[in-house]
Every structure is written in structure tokens, then in C-alpha cells.
mmCIF file of C-alpha atoms and ligand atoms in Angstrom:
data_model
loop_
_atom_site.group_PDB
_atom_site.id
_atom_site.type_symbol
_atom_site.label_atom_id
_atom_site.label_comp_id
_atom_site.label_asym_id
_atom_site.label_seq_id
_atom_site.Cartn_x
_atom_site.Cartn_y
_atom_site.Cartn_z
ATOM 1 C CA MET A 1 344.666 157.585 -19.350
ATOM 2 C CA THR A 2 345.989 160.964 -17.811
ATOM 3 C CA SER A 3 347.736 160.574 -14.610
ATOM 4 C CA ARG A 4 346.145 161.732 -11.520
ATOM 5 C CA LYS A 5 348.082 162.985 -8.628
ATOM 6 C CA ALA A 6 347.442 164.256 -5.052
ATOM 7 C CA THR A 7 349.522 165.256 -2.068
ATOM 8 C CA ALA A 8 348.253 165.085 1.654
ATOM 9 C CA ARG A 9 349.926 165.970 5.045
ATOM 10 C CA ALA A 10 349.044 164.374 8.390
ATOM 11 C CA HIS A 11 350.240 164.505 11.805
ATOM 12 C CA PRO A 12 351.240 161.504 14.038
ATOM 13 C CA ASN A 13 349.118 160.755 17.063
ATOM 14 C CA ILE A 14 349.928 159.528 20.585
ATOM 15 C CA ALA A 15 347.479 157.319 22.228
ATOM 16 C CA LEU A 16 346.326 158.230 25.686
ATOM 17 C CA VAL A 17 344.229 155.109 25.837
ATOM 18 C CA LYS A 18 346.182 152.649 23.684
ATOM 19 C CA TYR A 19 345.220 150.133 21.016
ATOM 20 C CA TRP A 20 347.035 146.846 21.876
ATOM 21 C CA GLY A 21 345.668 143.849 20.170
ATOM 22 C CA LYS A 22 343.577 142.921 17.150
ATOM 23 C CA ARG A 23 340.429 140.671 16.939
ATOM 24 C CA ASP A 24 341.001 140.467 13.047
ATOM 25 C CA ALA A 25 344.518 140.825 11.770
ATOM 26 C CA ALA A 26 343.570 140.981 8.034
ATOM 27 C CA LEU A 27 341.181 143.843 8.499
ATOM 28 C CA VAL A 28 343.037 145.419 11.365
ATOM 29 C CA LEU A 29 340.050 145.372 13.835
ATOM 30 C CA PRO A 30 340.964 146.043 17.460
ATOM 31 C CA HIS A 31 339.880 144.409 20.677
ATOM 32 C CA GLN A 32 339.014 147.689 22.291
ATOM 33 C CA SER A 33 338.435 151.249 21.436
ATOM 34 C CA SER A 34 341.346 153.753 21.828
ATOM 35 C CA PHE A 35 341.785 157.584 22.253
ATOM 36 C CA SER A 36 344.588 159.880 21.077
ATOM 37 C CA VAL A 37 345.791 163.405 20.311
ATOM 38 C CA THR A 38 347.610 164.551 17.208
ATOM 39 C CA LEU A 39 351.114 165.885 17.401
ATOM 40 C CA ALA A 40 352.050 169.164 15.641
ATOM 41 C CA PRO A 41 354.298 170.463 14.033
ATOM 42 C CA LEU A 42 355.506 166.754 13.403
ATOM 43 C CA GLU A 43 354.038 165.674 10.063
ATOM 44 C CA VAL A 44 354.142 163.234 7.101
ATOM 45 C CA THR A 45 353.615 164.616 3.587
ATOM 46 C CA THR A 46 352.598 161.737 0.964
ATOM 47 C CA THR A 47 352.295 162.076 -2.776
ATOM 48 C CA VAL A 48 350.379 159.559 -4.690
ATOM 49 C CA GLU A 49 350.165 159.346 -8.487
ATOM 50 C CA LEU A 50 347.834 156.796 -10.124
ATOM 51 C CA ASP A 51 348.196 155.181 -13.609
ATOM 52 C CA ALA A 52 352.037 155.890 -13.037
ATOM 53 C CA GLY A 53 353.544 152.725 -14.790
ATOM 54 C CA PRO A 54 355.154 150.065 -12.617
ATOM 55 C CA SER A 55 354.285 150.486 -8.926
ATOM 56 C CA ARG A 56 357.056 152.064 -6.826
ATOM 57 C CA VAL A 57 356.937 153.025 -3.169
ATOM 58 C CA GLU A 58 359.423 155.394 -1.610
ATOM 59 C CA LEU A 59 359.364 155.932 2.188
ATOM 60 C CA ASN A 60 361.675 158.573 3.845
ATOM 61 C CA GLY A 61 364.037 158.397 0.949
ATOM 62 C CA ARG A 62 364.400 154.579 0.445
ATOM 63 C CA GLU A 63 362.505 152.231 -1.904
ATOM 64 C CA ALA A 64 359.995 150.059 0.167
ATOM 65 C CA THR A 65 360.040 146.492 -0.389
ATOM 66 C CA GLY A 66 358.359 143.296 0.914
ATOM 67 C CA ALA A 67 355.554 143.678 3.509
ATOM 68 C CA GLU A 68 356.064 147.499 3.931
ATOM 69 C CA ARG A 69 355.386 147.813 0.107
ATOM 70 C CA ASP A 70 352.610 145.269 0.158
ATOM 71 C CA ARG A 71 350.668 147.346 2.917
ATOM 72 C CA VAL A 72 350.804 150.521 0.850
ATOM 73 C CA LEU A 73 349.700 148.725 -2.371
ATOM 74 C CA ALA A 74 347.079 146.910 -0.481
ATOM 75 C CA LEU A 75 345.540 150.310 0.598
ATOM 76 C CA VAL A 76 345.503 151.510 -2.945
ATOM 77 C CA ASN A 77 343.627 148.337 -3.925
ATOM 78 C CA LEU A 78 340.990 149.201 -1.528
ATOM 79 C CA VAL A 79 340.557 152.652 -3.151
ATOM 80 C CA ALA A 80 340.383 150.900 -6.467
ATOM 81 C CA HIS A 81 337.588 148.680 -5.099
ATOM 82 C CA GLU A 82 335.650 151.753 -3.835
ATOM 83 C CA ALA A 83 336.158 153.539 -7.087
ATOM 84 C CA GLY A 84 334.939 150.451 -8.969
ATOM 85 C CA ARG A 85 337.773 150.476 -11.461
ATOM 86 C CA PRO A 86 341.560 149.631 -11.555
ATOM 87 C CA LEU A 87 343.833 152.439 -10.725
ATOM 88 C CA GLY A 88 347.013 151.080 -12.596
ATOM 89 C CA GLY A 89 350.460 151.192 -11.375
ATOM 90 C CA VAL A 90 350.974 153.747 -8.563
ATOM 91 C CA ARG A 91 353.852 155.872 -7.483
ATOM 92 C CA VAL A 92 354.069 156.799 -3.652
ATOM 93 C CA VAL A 93 356.469 158.969 -2.217
ATOM 94 C CA SER A 94 356.337 159.714 1.584
ATOM 95 C CA ARG A 95 358.406 161.966 3.874
ATOM 96 C CA GLY A 96 358.345 162.898 7.541
ATOM 97 C CA ASN A 97 359.781 165.905 9.048
ATOM 98 C CA PHE A 98 360.833 164.418 12.404
ATOM 99 C CA PRO A 99 363.682 161.976 13.330
ATOM 100 C CA MET A 100 362.619 158.389 12.988
ATOM 101 C CA ALA A 101 364.741 157.857 16.079
ATOM 102 C CA ALA A 102 362.023 159.553 18.133
ATOM 103 C CA GLY A 103 360.203 156.232 17.857
ATOM 104 C CA LEU A 104 356.836 158.212 17.156
ATOM 105 C CA ALA A 105 354.944 156.038 14.684
ATOM 106 C CA SER A 106 355.562 157.833 11.337
ATOM 107 C CA SER A 107 353.236 154.914 10.016
ATOM 108 C CA ALA A 108 350.186 156.393 11.636
ATOM 109 C CA ALA A 109 350.655 159.921 9.914
ATOM 110 C CA GLY A 110 351.996 158.253 6.752
ATOM 111 C CA PHE A 111 348.900 155.880 6.172
ATOM 112 C CA ALA A 112 346.283 158.699 7.070
ATOM 113 C CA ALA A 113 348.191 160.930 4.535
ATOM 114 C CA LEU A 114 348.129 158.017 2.026
ATOM 115 C CA ALA A 115 344.603 157.383 2.363
ATOM 116 C CA ARG A 116 343.713 160.974 2.056
ATOM 117 C CA ALA A 117 345.917 161.384 -0.914
ATOM 118 C CA THR A 118 344.847 158.159 -2.777
ATOM 119 C CA ARG A 119 341.162 158.887 -2.395
ATOM 120 C CA ALA A 120 341.664 162.356 -3.831
ATOM 121 C CA ALA A 121 343.770 161.139 -6.647
ATOM 122 C CA ALA A 122 341.028 158.517 -7.508
ATOM 123 C CA GLY A 123 338.399 161.257 -7.509
ATOM 124 C CA LEU A 124 336.510 160.041 -4.443
ATOM 125 C CA PRO A 125 334.827 162.722 -2.349
ATOM 126 C CA ASP A 126 336.249 163.726 1.006
ATOM 127 C CA ASP A 127 334.821 161.487 3.680
ATOM 128 C CA VAL A 128 336.415 161.272 7.013
ATOM 129 C CA ALA A 129 334.910 158.026 8.214
ATOM 130 C CA ARG A 130 335.825 156.375 4.835
ATOM 131 C CA THR A 131 339.196 157.791 5.086
ATOM 132 C CA SER A 132 339.816 156.665 8.638
ATOM 133 C CA ARG A 133 338.568 153.107 7.804
ATOM 134 C CA LEU A 134 340.993 152.988 4.774
ATOM 135 C CA ALA A 135 343.901 154.418 7.020
ATOM 136 C CA ARG A 136 343.210 151.664 9.487
ATOM 137 C CA ALA A 137 343.669 148.879 6.908
ATOM 138 C CA GLY A 138 347.348 150.237 6.693
ATOM 139 C CA SER A 139 348.056 150.577 10.434
ATOM 140 C CA GLY A 140 345.497 150.708 13.047
ATOM 141 C CA SER A 141 346.641 153.830 14.766
ATOM 142 C CA ALA A 142 346.581 155.649 11.409
ATOM 143 C CA ALA A 143 342.635 155.644 11.792
ATOM 144 C CA ARG A 144 343.236 158.319 14.453
ATOM 145 C CA SER A 145 345.385 160.518 12.378
ATOM 146 C CA VAL A 146 342.798 161.374 9.840
ATOM 147 C CA GLN A 147 341.195 164.252 12.013
ATOM 148 C CA GLY A 148 343.063 166.556 14.269
ATOM 149 C CA GLY A 149 342.688 167.282 17.888
ATOM 150 C CA PHE A 150 341.505 164.507 19.991
ATOM 151 C CA CYS A 151 339.907 161.397 18.487
ATOM 152 C CA THR A 152 338.378 158.044 19.513
ATOM 153 C CA TRP A 153 338.758 154.857 17.524
ATOM 154 C CA GLN A 154 335.656 152.914 18.140
ATOM 155 C CA ARG A 155 336.264 149.291 18.196
ATOM 156 C CA GLY A 156 332.986 148.390 16.298
ATOM 157 C CA GLN A 157 331.105 145.210 16.474
ATOM 158 C CA ARG A 158 330.632 144.271 12.981
ATOM 159 C CA PRO A 159 332.904 141.412 11.349
ATOM 160 C CA ASP A 160 333.547 143.541 8.216
ATOM 161 C CA GLY A 161 334.940 146.423 10.172
ATOM 162 C CA GLU A 162 332.531 148.919 8.708
ATOM 163 C CA ASP A 163 331.783 150.502 12.109
ATOM 164 C CA SER A 164 335.621 150.481 13.074
ATOM 165 C CA PHE A 165 336.924 154.104 12.560
ATOM 166 C CA ALA A 166 337.966 157.082 14.434
ATOM 167 C CA THR A 167 336.021 160.286 14.985
ATOM 168 C CA GLN A 168 336.998 163.687 16.392
ATOM 169 C CA ASP A 169 335.781 164.441 19.985
ATOM 170 C CA PHE A 170 337.527 167.841 20.346
ATOM 171 C CA PRO A 171 339.372 169.916 17.664
ATOM 172 C CA GLU A 172 342.904 170.946 18.271
ATOM 173 C CA SER A 173 341.701 174.456 19.469
ATOM 174 C CA HIS A 174 339.907 172.969 22.399
ATOM 175 C CA TRP A 175 343.161 172.807 24.667
ATOM 176 C CA PRO A 176 345.537 175.431 23.583
ATOM 177 C CA GLU A 177 347.825 175.317 26.516
ATOM 178 C CA LEU A 178 348.309 171.510 26.437
ATOM 179 C CA ARG A 179 351.959 170.447 25.398
ATOM 180 C CA LEU A 180 353.421 166.915 24.493
ATOM 181 C CA LEU A 181 356.994 166.487 24.687
ATOM 182 C CA ALA A 182 358.606 163.437 22.780
ATOM 183 C CA CYS A 183 361.791 162.451 24.715
ATOM 184 C CA VAL A 184 364.294 160.451 22.928
ATOM 185 C CA VAL A 185 366.098 158.170 25.361
ATOM 186 C CA SER A 186 367.252 155.567 22.901
ATOM 187 C CA GLY A 187 367.507 155.671 19.063
ATOM 188 C CA ALA A 188 367.965 152.012 18.604
ATOM 189 C CA GLU A 189 365.418 150.087 16.397
ATOM 190 C CA LYS A 190 363.140 148.018 18.519
ATOM 191 C CA ASP A 191 363.443 144.258 18.377
ATOM 192 C CA VAL A 192 359.755 143.716 18.265
ATOM 193 C CA SER A 193 357.209 145.744 16.156
ATOM 194 C CA SER A 194 353.913 146.812 17.562
ATOM 195 C CA ARG A 195 352.205 144.494 15.093
ATOM 196 C CA ASP A 196 354.220 141.424 16.407
ATOM 197 C CA GLY A 197 354.224 142.434 20.001
ATOM 198 C CA MET A 198 350.465 142.853 20.136
ATOM 199 C CA ALA A 199 349.884 139.620 18.385
ATOM 200 C CA ALA A 200 351.939 137.642 20.801
ATOM 201 C CA THR A 201 350.407 139.372 23.843
ATOM 202 C CA VAL A 202 346.912 138.553 22.509
ATOM 203 C CA GLU A 203 347.890 135.047 22.207
ATOM 204 C CA THR A 204 349.962 134.423 25.287
ATOM 205 C CA SER A 205 349.459 137.110 28.063
ATOM 206 C CA PRO A 206 347.081 135.746 30.906
ATOM 207 C CA TYR A 207 346.366 139.474 31.591
ATOM 208 C CA TYR A 208 345.002 140.098 28.069
ATOM 209 C CA ARG A 209 341.299 139.988 28.863
ATOM 210 C CA ALA A 210 341.691 142.275 31.757
ATOM 211 C CA TRP A 211 343.671 144.727 29.669
ATOM 212 C CA VAL A 212 340.761 144.892 27.220
ATOM 213 C CA GLU A 213 338.166 145.547 29.560
ATOM 214 C CA ASP A 214 340.083 148.129 31.550
ATOM 215 C CA ALA A 215 341.071 150.055 28.384
ATOM 216 C CA GLU A 216 337.461 150.149 26.936
ATOM 217 C CA ALA A 217 336.309 151.606 30.326
ATOM 218 C CA GLU A 218 339.008 154.279 30.340
ATOM 219 C CA VAL A 219 338.228 155.835 26.989
ATOM 220 C CA PRO A 220 335.017 157.702 28.141
ATOM 221 C CA ARG A 221 336.977 158.826 31.243
ATOM 222 C CA ALA A 222 339.814 160.117 29.096
ATOM 223 C CA ARG A 223 337.518 162.058 26.986
ATOM 224 C CA ASP A 224 335.915 163.576 30.091
ATOM 225 C CA ALA A 225 339.235 164.735 31.403
ATOM 226 C CA VAL A 226 340.062 166.342 28.026
ATOM 227 C CA ARG A 227 336.547 168.071 27.875
ATOM 228 C CA ARG A 228 337.296 169.658 31.264
ATOM 229 C CA ARG A 229 340.843 170.466 30.276
ATOM 230 C CA ASP A 230 341.991 168.745 33.441
ATOM 231 C CA LEU A 231 345.553 167.749 32.995
ATOM 232 C CA ALA A 232 346.030 165.849 36.416
ATOM 233 C CA ALA A 233 343.036 163.749 35.771
ATOM 234 C CA LEU A 234 344.160 162.980 32.062
ATOM 235 C CA GLY A 235 347.681 162.587 33.194
ATOM 236 C CA VAL A 236 346.994 159.949 35.865
ATOM 237 C CA LEU A 237 344.721 157.992 33.625
ATOM 238 C CA ALA A 238 347.437 158.179 30.607
ATOM 239 C CA GLU A 239 350.076 156.789 32.933
ATOM 240 C CA ARG A 240 348.018 153.975 34.411
ATOM 241 C CA ASN A 241 346.923 153.037 30.802
ATOM 242 C CA ALA A 242 350.474 152.944 29.562
ATOM 243 C CA TRP A 243 351.676 150.861 32.564
ATOM 244 C CA ARG A 244 348.890 148.483 31.969
ATOM 245 C CA MET A 245 349.480 148.071 28.425
ATOM 246 C CA HIS A 246 353.160 147.509 29.189
ATOM 247 C CA ALA A 247 352.214 145.050 31.996
ATOM 248 C CA THR A 248 350.083 142.870 29.625
ATOM 249 C CA ALA A 249 352.892 142.889 27.136
ATOM 250 C CA LEU A 250 355.503 141.929 29.905
ATOM 251 C CA ALA A 251 353.390 139.159 30.805
ATOM 252 C CA ALA A 252 353.422 137.604 27.226
ATOM 253 C CA GLU A 253 355.495 134.363 26.554
ATOM 254 C CA PRO A 254 358.264 135.329 25.682
ATOM 255 C CA PRO A 255 357.965 138.616 27.522
ATOM 256 C CA CYS A 256 357.710 141.759 25.423
ATOM 257 C CA CYS A 257 359.597 144.484 27.078
ATOM 258 C CA TYR A 258 359.906 147.867 25.392
ATOM 259 C CA LEU A 259 361.114 149.678 28.514
ATOM 260 C CA ARG A 260 364.820 150.730 28.671
ATOM 261 C CA PRO A 261 366.884 152.075 31.506
ATOM 262 C CA GLY A 262 366.580 155.545 29.971
ATOM 263 C CA THR A 263 362.754 155.383 29.900
ATOM 264 C CA LEU A 264 362.583 154.576 33.439
ATOM 265 C CA ALA A 265 365.142 157.373 34.335
ATOM 266 C CA VAL A 266 362.658 159.862 32.754
ATOM 267 C CA VAL A 267 359.311 158.496 33.974
ATOM 268 C CA LEU A 268 360.544 158.001 37.638
ATOM 269 C CA ALA A 269 361.758 161.528 37.830
ATOM 270 C CA LEU A 270 358.213 162.657 37.276
ATOM 271 C CA PRO A 271 356.572 162.203 40.734
ATOM 272 C CA GLY A 272 359.393 164.330 42.234
ATOM 273 C CA ALA A 273 358.671 167.149 39.745
ATOM 274 C CA ARG A 274 355.092 167.009 40.523
ATOM 275 C CA ALA A 275 355.781 167.143 44.270
ATOM 276 C CA LYS A 276 357.618 170.379 43.537
ATOM 277 C CA GLY A 277 354.572 171.926 41.728
ATOM 278 C CA CYS A 278 355.478 171.010 38.148
ATOM 279 C CA PRO A 279 352.402 169.312 36.346
ATOM 280 C CA VAL A 280 353.915 166.540 34.172
ATOM 281 C CA TYR A 281 352.769 163.027 33.168
ATOM 282 C CA PHE A 282 354.046 160.469 30.857
ATOM 283 C CA THR A 283 352.722 158.049 28.172
ATOM 284 C CA LEU A 284 354.701 155.277 26.354
ATOM 285 C CA ASP A 285 354.004 153.520 23.172
ATOM 286 C CA ALA A 286 355.559 150.344 22.102
ATOM 287 C CA GLY A 287 359.069 151.559 22.298
ATOM 288 C CA PRO A 288 361.439 153.176 24.842
ATOM 289 C CA ASN A 289 360.811 157.061 24.327
ATOM 290 C CA PRO A 290 358.165 158.553 26.489
ATOM 291 C CA VAL A 291 355.988 161.333 25.653
ATOM 292 C CA LEU A 292 355.335 163.908 28.554
ATOM 293 C CA LEU A 293 352.209 165.732 29.076
ATOM 294 C CA THR A 294 352.242 169.330 30.472
ATOM 295 C CA THR A 295 351.012 172.844 29.949
ATOM 296 C CA ALA A 296 352.720 175.650 27.854
ATOM 297 C CA GLU A 297 354.005 177.554 30.879
ATOM 298 C CA HIS A 298 356.011 174.492 32.188
ATOM 299 C CA VAL A 299 357.486 173.368 28.833
ATOM 300 C CA ALA A 300 361.045 174.734 29.588
ATOM 301 C CA ARG A 301 361.100 173.256 32.949
ATOM 302 C CA VAL A 302 359.793 169.682 31.817
ATOM 303 C CA GLU A 303 362.418 169.770 28.903
ATOM 304 C CA ALA A 304 365.195 170.528 31.313
ATOM 305 C CA LEU A 305 364.025 167.727 33.604
ATOM 306 C CA ALA A 306 363.885 165.231 30.754
ATOM 307 C CA ARG A 307 367.372 166.296 29.615
ATOM 308 C CA ALA A 308 368.739 166.038 33.078
ATOM 309 C CA ALA A 309 367.383 162.414 33.283
ATOM 310 C CA GLY A 310 369.101 161.429 30.109
ATOM 311 C CA ALA A 311 366.902 162.332 27.208
ATOM 312 C CA SER A 312 369.313 163.139 24.025
ATOM 313 C CA ASP A 313 366.573 165.144 22.368
ATOM 314 C CA VAL A 314 363.127 166.570 23.079
ATOM 315 C CA LEU A 315 360.486 167.379 20.555
ATOM 316 C CA ARG A 316 358.041 169.998 21.834
ATOM 317 C CA CYS A 317 354.440 169.239 20.307
ATOM 318 C CA ALA A 318 350.915 170.588 20.612
ATOM 319 C CA PRO A 319 347.632 169.113 19.245
ATOM 320 C CA GLY A 320 347.593 169.563 15.465
ATOM 321 C CA GLY A 321 344.895 169.605 12.864
ATOM 322 C CA ASP A 322 343.122 167.316 10.253
ATOM 323 C CA ALA A 323 345.037 165.376 7.469
ATOM 324 C CA ARG A 324 344.572 167.633 4.479
ATOM 325 C CA LEU A 325 345.370 168.085 0.852
ATOM 326 C CA VAL A 326 348.186 170.225 0.025
ATOM 327 C CA ASP A 327 350.280 171.753 -2.947
ATOM 328 C CA GLY A 328 353.802 170.902 -3.372
ATOM 329 C CA ALA A 329 353.987 167.306 -4.732
ATOM 330 C CA LEU A 330 357.149 165.426 -3.626
ATOM 331 C CA PHE A 331 357.864 164.497 -7.352
HETATM 332 C C1 LIG B 401 351.390 151.096 21.245
HETATM 333 O O1 LIG B 401 348.941 151.098 14.766
HETATM 334 O O2 LIG B 401 351.365 150.569 14.868
HETATM 335 O O3 LIG B 401 351.261 152.600 19.422
HETATM 336 O O4 LIG B 401 347.799 148.127 13.394
HETATM 337 O O5 LIG B 401 349.675 146.674 13.624
HETATM 338 O O6 LIG B 401 350.003 148.679 12.323
HETATM 339 P P1 LIG B 401 349.329 147.876 13.403
HETATM 340 O O7 LIG B 401 349.905 148.621 14.738
HETATM 341 P P2 LIG B 401 350.000 150.121 15.267
HETATM 342 O O8 LIG B 401 350.047 149.897 16.759
HETATM 343 C C2 LIG B 401 349.992 151.120 17.695
HETATM 344 C C3 LIG B 401 350.226 150.501 19.138
HETATM 345 C C4 LIG B 401 350.562 151.601 20.108
HETATM 346 C C5 LIG B 401 349.182 152.039 20.725
HETATM 347 C C6 LIG B 401 348.446 153.057 19.966
HETATM 348 O O9 LIG B 401 348.879 153.923 19.094
HETATM 349 O O10 LIG B 401 347.026 153.145 20.305
#
């Protein structure tokens, strides 16, 4: 059989209302809906070749093994299932253009690009809902990197997960002045992955139920703030949602703490900056590095503030576009 190959590129995303906890670990179904924005110019490029001999997976220059490799091959198997035929051995090469130390989930962009490329290589038609469901199977947050701009991942109700995928609420062009600054305050590998941290939180945090109810209710409010391009409303909401996610994780047994002194140094500097007229708010995923929300005119001031508070690197981002097929295969 002739080999079939495709290459796709996707942006990572940062959740403004976070996903934290699965109701079905095997299918990657969340307890609550979440809402995010993609981060350009950060991107991951992934090339997939089907019928390529023994399966090989290379992520950011090293051969993937164990669970990491299994997750990639499991996604390819789902595509084979949809295509109704085996796809043979697969070769996957994936590369990000941003420092892994930034703690931005390259897995979200990576699985979105992998889902897009594998479906194309298998000859399946472009379909954002199916691609998002497929990306979700690799990593939940990847469901939200299939389309650009601002996306909601609906938790869905069905046990088979068919109604659990992300859709775009607003394209990246909706809010051209919005800026997101990823601040590196620690390059250390985190001790507990998102996957393990959220599982421990679901099982042991007494605050978990409250978290789920609160976060679900915040999604339409966040969408409304974006619709109005209201940075103060969105920023206040993003901050409280991040604090609440970390609060429920901190209440797990044993506690799950992703905050580091450098994290607090940056986020605790923000109220003072706001008092001086600089609109800046933070959000924080399952790691130490905050992402700051501001507008284009305040970017230089916000970057200076983050560096003065100890950030060793600051990546300036703005909302990015859809995951897309590109020329320029990686092998
Ligand atoms: C804190 O999507 O990385 O970034 O589904 O287990 O692969 P898995 O987890 P992942 O978790 C992301 C958690 C988060 C919040 C978010 O992105 O919504």
C-alpha cells in the first residue's frame, strides 16, 4: 500500500475557566465544561505517516516510550476505527516552537495537531467536532486547540462521550487588543502531572463538588465577558477560577501544590499595578508559571512588572487561529 502522510499545526491554549477532573478516565470525559483562548505565535507542528513500518513516535527530538507513546498510538487506533480499516505502523514526529520550561501544555497543541494530521492522512473529511473529540482522547485540553480564538469544551452528558467536544465561540479576530503573557518563574519539572493531580483531587478533595458547580456556572459568564471584550470582568473571573482550582487541589490528600514562591511574587504584584492604572490579571494552570492577561498598549509595562517580580522569561502571545494542515513535513 502507498504511504499516506500529512502535517498539521496547532496552537496551545490557556483555560480561563479550567478543566480539573474526569468523570471517565478512559474516555477523557470531564466533570465540568471549560473555556479557553489559543496562544499565537506558540505552536506545535506534527507530521504523521501511515503504513510506515514499525510504529515510531518522536516528540520534541526524543523517542517517546511507555504511556506517552501509548497515548499517541491509541489516538491513531481511534482514527483506524473511524476509517474502518487498519492504518498499519505509524510514524509521528512532533515539534513545538516554544520552550518546554514555559510550562504551557505542548500536549494540547500536540494532540490537536496529531488528530488533524492523522484524520487527513487516513483520508477522512475535515470535521471540527470529530477532530476535537479525537484530540480529547489524547489529552482533555487538546479538545480546545482544534479551533482558534475562544472555545468552550462542553462536558456533555452521554456515557460514550459523543457530546463532549469543543466548539468556537469567537474567532481570534474578535478581540485584537487582547494579549497573554506567559511568565516563566520556574523551569523545574512539576512533581505531579495534571492527569495525576486532577485524579487525586476528584478522589480526595472535600471541596471537589463545589469546584465543579462553580466552574460550570462560570463558563457562560466568561463567554459574556469575552463577547463584550471586557478585560476587567474576564480578568476577575479568570483569577478567581484559577484560585478555586488550586484551592480544591490544595485540599486533596496529600495536598497538590503547584504554586511556587516565584508564582506568588508575580501574581501578588498585580493588584498594585491595577491600582496604578495598568489592567493586568492572571491565570495559572497546573504548574508554577502564570499567564497574564492585558491589552496591547500595556504589554511592555506588564512584561517589565513580571521581570521585576522575578520572571526569567516572558512570552508575548495573542489569540491564535485554527489547527490546520500545512506543507513542510518534518521528515
Ligand atoms: C490545569 O488536558 O493536560 O491545564 O486530560 O489528563 O491529559 P489530561 O489533562 P490536561 O489537563 C489540563 C488541566 C489544566 C486546565 C485546563 O487546561 O483546562
